[in-house]
Amino acid sequence: MSIEKVAVIGSGVMGSGIAAQVANAGLEVVLLDIKLEDKNLAADAIARMLKTDPASFMHKNNAKLITPGNLEDDIELLSDCDWIIEVVLEDLKIKHATYEKIQKHRKKGSIVTSNTSTIPLSKLAEGQPDEFVKDFMITHFFNPPRYMRLLELIVSDKTDKKAVEIVREFCDLSLGKGVVVCNDTPGFIVNRLLVFWMQAAVNAAVEDNVPIEIADAVMGKPIGVPKTAVFGLIDLVGVDLMPYLSSSMLSTLPEDDEYRKIYKDHAFVGQMIEAGYNGRKGKGGFYRLNPDAPKGEREKQTLKLEADKFDEDQYHKADKPKLASVEAGREGLRAVVETDDDGGHYAWKVLSQTLAYAASLVPQIADTIADVDQAMRLGTNWKKGPFEMIDALGPKWFAEKLGEAGIAVPEMVTKVGDGTFYRVENGKQQYFGTDGKYHDVQRAEGVLLLSDIKLASDPVMKNASASVWDIGDGVLCFEHTSKMNTFDEQIFELLHKSIKTIGDGTGEYKSLVIYNEASHFSAGANLGLAMFAINIALWPQVEEFVAGGQKAFMALKYAPFPVVSAPSGMALGGGCEILLASDAVQAHAETYCGLVEVGVGLIPGWGGCKEMILRFQEKEREQFAKGVEKHGKDAMWFAPDTTPVGATRKAFEVIGLAAVAKSAAEAKSIGYLRESDGITMNRDRLLFDAKQRALELAKGYEVPEKVEEIRMPGPAGKMALDLAVSDLRKSGKATPYDVTVSDHLATVLSGGDKADWTNPISEDDLVKLERTEFMKLVRNEGTMARIEHMLEKGKPLRN
């Protein structure tokens, strides 16, 4: 059996989000909820998701794969579903009633799972028929389901093993999840530890009178936690959720659990909820925007914590604390907790309790420490899991400090002794097991990580901005290592060396993959470096930098071997242009790419304009050929090569609006990716998939012929583009400098003064024109102001 069609019961935020992610995988989904007289809950949920930002759907068309309905009129739709996911209220009676309906209408052998976050599987399965129990398990998604990579999988000894493997494989390959098998305990892994961490953090802030600003400043980036830290996270998930989570945990945890000992029902939390301060979804929470701020101004405020009361008068302007402990984060976790200031003391107090608690729960909550760490990284976006944090502190040091603080040292910490929880042995990462022995960290088939390759080998070549690795089977991997993976001269230099090393592709190496494991593929050109050169008028050096990028990308495009780019995260500006220069792209589903240069007053300078023209012309020819095949040539009123205005207009719209694709699927619609480019749902499988694509292309690879004739509309086409921009300026939708940038962009995309429909230009000529117009903009003071603004504020200047 395979999963071809899925049903989700419950169309709230989680249920609808899960349905959207299944639709993102290309499957049909049935979304059911209770029947109401005046509304269709499931249909409303789909409509709501089409408007949310960040989007639940990777492409708006995916919404069409979801069929909405209700549990009375449409329950029969379950009969042909392979997997049914229950996402109803966290109430055991409601869940059992739902299971009764499911059992009556599901097909034999279909898999049923619950998305519960707190109720043990044993309680959910109580009283259910054996046939149901055999096909039943917990699949706990995290919110938002599209973006959070963790899926906690809980099974029993009665669950059919084949069903477990089907779900595990589907969630991994099709939904892109890191699947972690958890034991059937309260809160599983992430909620168990996260609820404890938040409780310990709130307690310590109240007990030691630590301002919220200090608490979040030190408990965020310095310790490897997202910037929401503690109180920002509570505001995000909802202050009103905290009592519910605590109540749920307390109702199921063992009597001697450490959480019971630290739990405190702070009066101010209930008072905040009663007053409507539920966090971001309410009037505010531990943070809010000053409601009395002058019109047009935004003032962020924080709450002064008082254990026994909440009052709106406790809000004050948020400070930006400057602490040595926050700065110490650059030196590592131990430096943070050893710093003698309020932040350092607070961090130690919270982390000592949390990490000791986590270490005491293995093997109770999971069989291995590796499972716990993976779950916490994927489910919370922490950079390190608890055992990795203990390694960063030093297990022996940690044990000694726990003893000094009067905290019991967990057995696992005692067992590891002078060692560490992780080590590298014979080029493989190993973790410390509950049996006191080290075991290899296992990777699933089809998972290839550059981080693993680095443990077992040295780079083939490297410099300060990039490294090149041998990933096996004659494939080299080019890795950016510069800040934000930006492009500089050293990147171009190593690209040329890589091309020379591979040669004609018939020797030791046969193909190149461009890939890295940072959060973002590339933010484009190094603007700081460019700004330095511009400020001191080093115009020849600036032009040389632009020409260097053009030469490197053209060399990749016409290399005698295949080049496959494998982006994930942002691929902007030059990061997008290198995708356009590649033979193929194997993109992670969460790839956000775009030619965004107009945001800093520039145009794409490394072939982006040229490649978009070629892409759109190619697409027009394909559409024309399909039309001829379907309707006959006489029915087609024009041939694309005789009227190149359409491709020019489309490229102008995409580049001029700095369109950014918010997924790989959307990148295909815009034109940054070809229809033939691949999409990988699971980030950990991206390099393997890209390598396979490169190997496939290497079989009988033929170097693409250089484009000698590109038909462009010339001055007539530019005039049409200029008129469109003029109208936007008159309506106030374009700034004066937008008009300036658009003028240079239109010049490139129309082919310049010498081009017209009957006088095509070469690819080399178009590259030169792109560089010429780019340099004209670089010398403009308006561009300099925009680059400075982007470097300082991180967003485009609009005037």
CSV table of C-alpha atoms in Angstrom, one decimal, residues 487 514 521 553-554 556-558 563-567 571-585 593-597 604-616 618 651 654-655 667-668 670-674 677 704 763 770:
chain,number,residue,atom,x,y,z
A,487,PHE,CA,29.7,36.5,-3.9
A,514,ILE,CA,26.7,24.1,-6.1
A,521,PHE,CA,21.9,29.6,-0.3
A,553,PHE,CA,28.6,32.4,-14.7
A,554,MET,CA,29.2,32.2,-18.5
A,556,LEU,CA,29.6,27.6,-15.7
A,557,LYS,CA,26.9,27.8,-18.4
A,558,TYR,CA,29.2,26.6,-21.1
A,563,VAL,CA,26.5,22.0,-13.4
A,564,VAL,CA,23.6,21.5,-10.9
A,565,SER,CA,22.7,24.1,-8.3
A,566,ALA,CA,20.9,23.0,-5.2
A,567,PRO,CA,19.5,26.0,-3.3
A,571,ALA,CA,18.7,32.8,-3.4
A,572,LEU,CA,18.6,36.5,-4.2
A,573,GLY,CA,20.3,38.6,-6.8
A,574,GLY,CA,23.6,36.9,-7.7
A,575,GLY,CA,22.3,33.8,-5.8
A,576,CYS,CA,19.5,33.6,-8.3
A,577,GLU,CA,21.7,34.4,-11.3
A,578,ILE,CA,23.9,31.4,-10.6
A,579,LEU,CA,20.8,29.2,-10.7
A,580,LEU,CA,19.9,30.7,-14.1
A,581,ALA,CA,23.5,29.8,-15.4
A,582,SER,CA,23.2,26.2,-14.3
A,583,ASP,CA,22.3,23.3,-16.5
A,584,ALA,CA,19.7,22.2,-13.9
A,585,VAL,CA,18.5,23.1,-10.5
A,593,CYS,CA,14.7,33.2,-5.1
A,594,GLY,CA,14.5,36.4,-7.0
A,595,LEU,CA,16.3,39.1,-9.0
A,596,VAL,CA,16.0,41.9,-6.4
A,597,GLU,CA,18.7,44.3,-7.6
A,604,PRO,CA,21.0,42.3,-12.5
A,605,GLY,CA,24.6,42.5,-13.7
A,606,TRP,CA,25.7,38.8,-13.9
A,607,GLY,CA,23.5,37.6,-16.7
A,608,GLY,CA,20.1,37.8,-15.0
A,609,CYS,CA,18.5,40.1,-17.6
A,610,LYS,CA,19.9,38.0,-20.5
A,611,GLU,CA,18.9,34.7,-19.0
A,612,MET,CA,15.3,35.8,-18.2
A,613,ILE,CA,14.9,37.0,-21.8
A,614,LEU,CA,16.2,33.6,-23.0
A,615,ARG,CA,13.9,31.8,-20.6
A,616,PHE,CA,10.8,33.6,-21.7
A,618,GLU,CA,12.2,29.6,-24.9
A,651,ALA,CA,11.2,39.9,-18.1
A,654,VAL,CA,9.6,40.1,-13.1
A,655,ILE,CA,12.9,42.1,-12.7
A,667,ALA,CA,9.8,29.9,-8.8
A,668,LYS,CA,8.7,27.7,-11.7
A,670,ILE,CA,7.6,33.0,-12.3
A,671,GLY,CA,10.3,31.6,-14.6
A,672,TYR,CA,13.4,31.4,-12.3
A,673,LEU,CA,13.2,27.6,-12.5
A,674,ARG,CA,12.4,25.5,-15.5
A,677,ASP,CA,14.1,21.4,-12.6
A,704,PRO,CA,25.1,23.9,-25.0
A,763,GLU,CA,24.6,36.7,-26.2
A,770,GLU,CA,24.0,44.6,-19.2
